[in-house]
CSV table of C-alpha atoms in Angstrom, one decimal:
chain,number,residue,atom,x,y,z
A,1,MET,CA,92.1,100.7,-83.0
A,2,ARG,CA,88.8,99.7,-83.9
A,3,ILE,CA,87.1,96.6,-83.1
A,4,ARG,CA,84.0,94.6,-83.7
A,5,LEU,CA,81.8,92.6,-81.6
A,6,ASP,CA,79.4,90.5,-82.9
A,7,ILE,CA,77.0,89.9,-80.2
A,8,ALA,CA,73.9,87.5,-78.4
A,9,TYR,CA,71.7,88.9,-75.7
A,10,ASP,CA,68.3,87.4,-73.6
A,11,GLY,CA,67.0,90.7,-73.5
A,12,THR,CA,63.8,89.7,-70.8
A,13,HIS,CA,65.9,90.9,-68.0
A,14,PHE,CA,67.5,94.1,-69.9
A,15,ARG,CA,65.6,97.4,-70.2
A,16,GLY,CA,66.4,97.8,-73.6
A,17,TRP,CA,70.1,98.1,-75.7
A,18,ALA,CA,70.7,102.2,-75.0
A,19,ARG,CA,71.8,102.8,-71.5
A,20,GLN,CA,69.0,104.5,-69.3
A,21,PRO,CA,70.0,105.6,-65.3
A,22,GLY,CA,69.9,103.7,-63.1
A,23,LEU,CA,68.2,100.5,-65.3
A,24,ARG,CA,70.1,97.5,-66.4
A,25,THR,CA,71.0,97.4,-69.9
A,26,VAL,CA,72.8,95.7,-73.2
A,27,GLN,CA,75.0,97.9,-74.1
A,28,GLU,CA,75.9,99.0,-69.9
A,29,THR,CA,76.7,95.7,-69.1
A,30,LEU,CA,79.2,95.7,-72.0
A,31,GLU,CA,80.3,98.5,-71.8
A,32,SER,CA,81.1,98.3,-68.0
A,33,ALA,CA,83.0,94.5,-69.1
A,34,LEU,CA,84.9,96.5,-71.3
A,35,ALA,CA,85.8,98.6,-68.8
A,36,ARG,CA,87.5,95.9,-66.7
A,37,VAL,CA,89.4,94.5,-69.4
A,38,ILE,CA,90.3,97.3,-71.4
A,39,GLY,CA,90.6,100.5,-68.8
A,40,GLY,CA,89.0,103.9,-69.9
A,41,ASP,CA,85.4,104.8,-70.8
A,42,PRO,CA,84.6,102.9,-73.8
A,43,ARG,CA,81.5,103.4,-75.5
A,44,LEU,CA,79.8,100.8,-78.1
A,45,VAL,CA,78.1,102.0,-81.1
A,46,VAL,CA,75.4,99.2,-82.4
A,47,ALA,CA,73.7,98.5,-85.7
A,48,GLY,CA,70.7,98.9,-83.4
A,49,ARG,CA,69.2,99.4,-80.8
A,50,THR,CA,66.4,97.0,-79.8
A,51,ASP,CA,63.1,97.9,-77.3
A,52,ALA,CA,63.3,96.2,-73.5
A,53,GLY,CA,62.5,92.5,-74.0
A,54,VAL,CA,63.9,92.1,-77.0
A,55,HIS,CA,66.4,89.3,-78.2
A,56,ALA,CA,69.5,89.0,-80.2
A,57,THR,CA,71.8,86.0,-81.9
A,58,GLY,CA,73.1,88.1,-84.3
A,59,GLN,CA,73.8,91.5,-83.3
A,60,VAL,CA,76.2,94.0,-84.4
A,61,ALA,CA,78.6,96.7,-82.7
A,62,HIS,CA,82.0,98.5,-82.1
A,63,VAL,CA,84.4,100.0,-80.1
A,64,ASP,CA,87.0,102.0,-80.9
A,65,LEU,CA,90.5,101.8,-78.6
A,66,ASP,CA,93.1,104.9,-77.4
A,67,ASP,CA,96.6,103.6,-77.4
A,68,ALA,CA,96.2,102.7,-73.4
A,69,GLN,CA,93.4,100.4,-74.0
A,70,GLN,CA,95.4,98.8,-77.5
A,71,ALA,CA,98.6,98.6,-74.5
A,72,ARG,CA,96.6,96.9,-72.0
A,73,MET,CA,95.2,94.9,-74.3
A,74,LEU,CA,98.3,93.7,-75.0
A,75,ALA,CA,99.6,93.2,-71.7
A,76,ARG,CA,96.7,90.9,-70.7
A,77,HIS,CA,97.9,89.3,-73.6
A,78,ALA,CA,100.9,88.2,-71.9
A,79,ARG,CA,100.1,87.4,-69.1
A,80,ALA,CA,97.5,84.7,-70.3
A,81,GLY,CA,101.3,83.6,-71.6
A,82,ALA,CA,100.0,83.3,-75.0
A,83,GLY,CA,103.3,84.1,-76.4
A,84,PRO,CA,103.9,86.1,-80.0
A,85,GLN,CA,100.7,87.0,-81.9
A,86,THR,CA,99.5,89.5,-84.0
A,87,ALA,CA,96.3,92.2,-83.7
A,88,ASP,CA,94.5,90.4,-85.0
A,89,ASP,CA,95.0,87.1,-82.6
A,90,ARG,CA,95.0,90.1,-79.5
A,91,ALA,CA,91.2,91.0,-81.3
A,92,ALA,CA,89.8,88.5,-81.4
A,93,ALA,CA,90.4,87.3,-77.7
A,94,LEU,CA,88.5,90.3,-76.6
A,95,ALA,CA,85.7,88.8,-76.4
A,96,ALA,CA,86.8,85.1,-74.7
A,97,ARG,CA,87.6,88.8,-71.6
A,98,ILE,CA,84.3,89.7,-72.1
A,99,SER,CA,83.1,86.6,-71.3
A,100,GLY,CA,84.8,85.7,-68.8
A,101,VAL,CA,83.9,89.2,-66.8
A,102,VAL,CA,79.9,89.1,-68.3
A,103,GLY,CA,80.3,84.4,-66.4
A,104,ALA,CA,80.1,81.5,-67.7
A,105,TYR,CA,75.6,81.4,-67.3
A,106,SER,CA,75.5,85.6,-68.2
A,107,ASP,CA,72.6,86.8,-70.6
A,108,VAL,CA,74.6,88.7,-72.9
A,109,ALA,CA,77.5,87.6,-75.1
A,110,VAL,CA,80.1,88.2,-77.4
A,111,PRO,CA,80.6,85.4,-79.9
A,112,ARG,CA,83.6,87.0,-82.2
A,113,SER,CA,85.6,90.4,-81.8
A,114,LEU,CA,88.1,91.2,-84.6
A,115,ILE,CA,90.1,94.4,-86.1
A,116,ALA,CA,87.3,95.8,-88.0
A,117,PRO,CA,88.1,97.0,-91.2
A,118,ALA,CA,88.6,99.5,-92.5
A,119,GLY,CA,85.8,102.2,-92.8
A,120,PHE,CA,83.9,100.5,-90.8
A,121,ASP,CA,80.5,101.4,-88.9
A,122,ALA,CA,78.2,99.8,-87.3
A,123,ARG,CA,75.1,101.9,-87.8
A,124,PHE,CA,76.1,103.9,-90.0
A,125,SER,CA,77.6,101.2,-92.9
A,126,ALA,CA,74.7,98.4,-92.3
A,127,VAL,CA,72.9,97.6,-95.1
A,128,TRP,CA,69.9,95.5,-93.7
A,129,ARG,CA,68.6,93.8,-90.4
A,130,ARG,CA,67.1,90.9,-90.6
A,131,TYR,CA,64.3,90.3,-87.4
A,132,GLU,CA,62.7,86.7,-86.6
A,133,TYR,CA,59.4,87.5,-85.0
A,134,ARG,CA,57.6,84.1,-82.9
A,135,ILE,CA,53.9,82.9,-81.5
A,136,GLY,CA,53.3,79.7,-80.5
A,137,ASP,CA,49.3,79.8,-81.6
A,138,ALA,CA,46.7,77.0,-80.3
A,139,ILE,CA,47.3,74.6,-83.0
A,140,THR,CA,51.4,74.9,-81.7
A,141,GLY,CA,50.4,74.3,-77.7
A,142,TYR,CA,52.3,76.6,-74.4
A,143,ASP,CA,56.0,75.5,-73.8
A,144,PRO,CA,56.8,76.7,-70.9
A,145,LEU,CA,60.7,76.5,-71.7
A,146,GLU,CA,59.8,78.4,-75.0
A,147,ARG,CA,57.9,81.8,-73.0
A,148,HIS,CA,61.0,83.7,-73.2
A,149,ARG,CA,61.4,84.2,-77.1
A,150,THR,CA,57.7,83.1,-77.7
A,151,THR,CA,54.0,85.0,-77.9
A,152,ALA,CA,51.0,82.9,-77.4
A,153,VAL,CA,47.8,83.4,-79.1
A,154,ARG,CA,44.9,81.6,-77.9
A,155,ALA,CA,43.9,81.6,-81.5
A,156,PRO,CA,44.1,79.2,-84.0
A,157,LEU,CA,46.6,81.6,-87.1
A,158,ASP,CA,46.1,80.6,-90.8
A,159,VAL,CA,50.1,80.6,-91.8
A,160,GLU,CA,48.8,81.4,-95.6
A,161,ALA,CA,47.2,83.6,-94.7
A,162,MET,CA,49.6,85.5,-92.5
A,163,ASP,CA,52.5,85.3,-95.2
A,164,ALA,CA,50.2,86.3,-97.8
A,165,ALA,CA,49.9,90.2,-96.3
A,166,ALA,CA,53.1,89.3,-95.3
A,167,ARG,CA,54.5,89.3,-98.9
A,168,ALA,CA,51.9,91.8,-99.9
A,169,LEU,CA,53.8,94.8,-97.4
A,170,VAL,CA,57.2,94.3,-99.2
A,171,GLY,CA,58.7,96.9,-101.2
A,172,LEU,CA,59.6,100.7,-100.7
A,173,HIS,CA,56.8,102.5,-98.8
A,174,ASP,CA,55.7,104.8,-95.8
A,175,PHE,CA,55.3,102.5,-93.3
A,176,ALA,CA,53.8,105.7,-90.4
A,177,ALA,CA,50.2,102.8,-90.2
A,178,TYR,CA,53.0,100.5,-88.4
A,179,CYS,CA,55.8,102.3,-86.5
A,180,LYS,CA,55.7,104.9,-83.3
A,181,PRO,CA,55.9,108.1,-84.7
A,182,ARG,CA,58.6,110.4,-83.6
A,183,GLU,CA,58.6,114.1,-84.7
A,184,GLU,CA,60.5,114.5,-87.4
A,185,ALA,CA,61.8,111.2,-87.8
A,186,THR,CA,60.8,109.7,-91.2
A,187,THR,CA,58.9,106.8,-91.8
A,188,ILE,CA,60.3,105.4,-95.5
A,189,ARG,CA,61.2,102.0,-95.5
A,190,THR,CA,62.4,99.7,-97.2
A,191,LEU,CA,60.7,96.2,-96.6
A,192,LEU,CA,62.7,93.8,-98.7
A,193,GLU,CA,62.0,90.2,-97.3
A,194,PHE,CA,58.4,89.2,-95.2
A,195,ASP,CA,57.1,86.1,-95.1
A,196,TRP,CA,55.9,83.4,-92.3
A,197,HIS,CA,56.1,79.8,-91.8
A,198,ARG,CA,55.7,77.2,-89.1
A,199,ASP,CA,58.8,75.8,-87.5
A,200,ASP,CA,59.0,71.7,-86.7
A,201,VAL,CA,56.7,72.0,-83.7
A,202,GLY,CA,55.1,73.8,-85.4
A,203,VAL,CA,55.6,77.5,-84.7
A,204,LEU,CA,54.8,80.4,-86.0
A,205,VAL,CA,57.7,82.4,-87.3
A,206,ALA,CA,58.0,85.5,-89.3
A,207,ASN,CA,61.3,86.9,-91.3
A,208,VAL,CA,61.5,89.8,-91.7
A,209,LYS,CA,64.0,92.2,-93.1
A,210,ALA,CA,64.5,95.5,-93.8
A,211,ASP,CA,66.8,98.3,-94.6
A,212,ALA,CA,66.0,100.0,-91.4
A,213,PHE,CA,63.4,99.9,-88.9
A,214,CYS,CA,61.3,102.5,-87.0
A,215,HIS,CA,60.7,102.1,-83.8
A,216,SER,CA,57.8,99.1,-82.9
A,217,MET,CA,57.8,98.6,-86.9
A,218,VAL,CA,58.4,94.8,-86.7
A,219,ARG,CA,56.1,94.3,-83.8
A,220,ALA,CA,53.0,96.3,-85.5
A,221,LEU,CA,53.4,94.6,-88.7
A,222,VAL,CA,53.4,91.2,-86.7
A,223,GLY,CA,50.4,91.9,-85.7
A,224,ALA,CA,48.4,93.1,-88.5
A,225,CYS,CA,49.6,89.9,-89.6
A,226,VAL,CA,48.4,88.3,-86.2
A,227,ALA,CA,44.9,89.8,-86.9
A,228,VAL,CA,44.9,88.8,-90.3
A,229,GLY,CA,45.4,84.7,-89.5
A,230,GLU,CA,42.6,85.4,-87.4
A,231,GLY,CA,40.1,86.6,-89.6
A,232,ARG,CA,40.1,89.4,-88.2
A,233,LEU,CA,42.1,91.6,-91.2
A,234,ASP,CA,42.3,90.2,-95.1
A,235,VAL,CA,45.0,90.7,-97.3
A,236,ASP,CA,44.5,94.1,-98.7
A,237,ASP,CA,43.3,95.4,-95.2
A,238,VAL,CA,46.6,95.2,-94.8
A,239,VAL,CA,47.8,96.8,-98.0
A,240,ASP,CA,45.0,99.7,-97.5
A,241,ILE,CA,46.5,100.7,-93.6
A,242,ARG,CA,49.4,100.8,-94.7
A,243,ASP,CA,48.8,103.0,-97.5
A,244,GLY,CA,47.0,104.9,-95.3
A,245,ARG,CA,49.3,106.2,-92.9
A,246,GLU,CA,48.1,106.5,-89.7
A,247,ARG,CA,48.0,104.0,-86.6
A,248,VAL,CA,45.0,102.0,-86.2
A,249,PRO,CA,43.7,100.1,-83.1
A,250,GLU,CA,42.5,97.1,-85.4
A,251,VAL,CA,46.2,96.5,-85.9
A,252,LYS,CA,47.6,95.4,-82.6
A,253,VAL,CA,51.7,95.8,-81.6
A,254,LEU,CA,53.0,92.6,-80.2
A,255,ALA,CA,55.1,91.1,-77.0
A,256,ALA,CA,58.6,92.7,-77.2
A,257,ARG,CA,60.0,88.9,-75.9
A,258,GLY,CA,58.8,87.2,-79.3
A,259,LEU,CA,61.5,89.1,-81.1
A,260,THR,CA,64.6,88.3,-82.1
A,261,LEU,CA,67.4,90.6,-84.2
A,262,THR,CA,69.1,87.7,-85.9
A,263,GLU,CA,71.2,89.4,-89.1
A,264,VAL,CA,73.3,92.3,-89.7
A,265,GLY,CA,74.4,93.0,-92.9
A,266,TYR,CA,77.4,95.0,-94.6
A,267,PRO,CA,78.7,95.5,-97.8
A,268,ALA,CA,81.9,94.1,-99.4
A,269,ASP,CA,84.3,95.7,-96.9
A,270,GLU,CA,86.1,98.2,-99.9
A,271,LEU,CA,82.3,100.3,-99.8
A,272,LEU,CA,82.3,99.8,-96.1
A,273,ALA,CA,83.0,103.9,-95.9
A,274,GLN,CA,81.4,104.8,-99.0
A,275,ARG,CA,77.4,103.2,-97.7
A,276,ALA,CA,78.2,105.1,-94.0
A,277,GLU,CA,79.2,108.5,-95.4
A,278,GLN,CA,75.7,108.0,-97.5
A,279,THR,CA,73.8,107.2,-94.3
A,280,ARG,CA,74.7,109.4,-92.2
A,281,ALA,CA,73.7,111.9,-95.1
A,282,ARG,CA,70.1,110.7,-95.2
A,283,ARG,CA,70.2,110.9,-91.1
A,284,ASP,CA,71.2,114.4,-91.9
A,285,ARG,CA,68.8,114.9,-94.2
A,286,GLU,CA,65.7,113.3,-91.9
């Protein structure tokens, strides 16, 4: 049985998603909670690994339960006095069980769990990911209650110029200039949406959506836009940097604290397996 988990977390005190020896990570925390609930050695497959300090409100993962784990999940449900329930009901209750283990005020939560549709793979079936980046500038001022999810920039920023720069970068391109290089990994991505606005209290908010992201891509793109907002670069410059395909010192990778994974998109259920197969094949070629 494959279970889909929808996950949210404050990344401030995590060293990223992926397990690392001796370090507190989101994956390790959730897998440990799952082991207490269903036993065995559960392993999560995630839609997108986030770096240390990055948050999520719309992360997605899946876990495969063997017969023994399914039986334990059923037994726990029966002991709770829930009465006759469907498999979907028992899968849905798993989120509450995990929440009970991590605690009421934990920095990670599982708002929803359900039996995954046939062919679903949290990582390979995804067709896009969406992130949000928040900046408080000299116009906004500093709000200490938002310090864990908002990056502070002391200068006043021109949001209209930043929005123009962001929109100029949209499309299928090689984003090597905005990625931390990894040996033999492609940096070609389709940036589907990139725009900026100020919210009701004046915080600058970036909406960034792509088929996939290479390492540090969102924070580098945001850094380029901040340089435009400060007047250090113009719109043509950020496009020229992209097309030059080399990292430049004018583009700073901004802090992780302002970045949140907000949504992962999947195709219709009948296309999930096909999408996963296509993505795996492409990754193998890369």
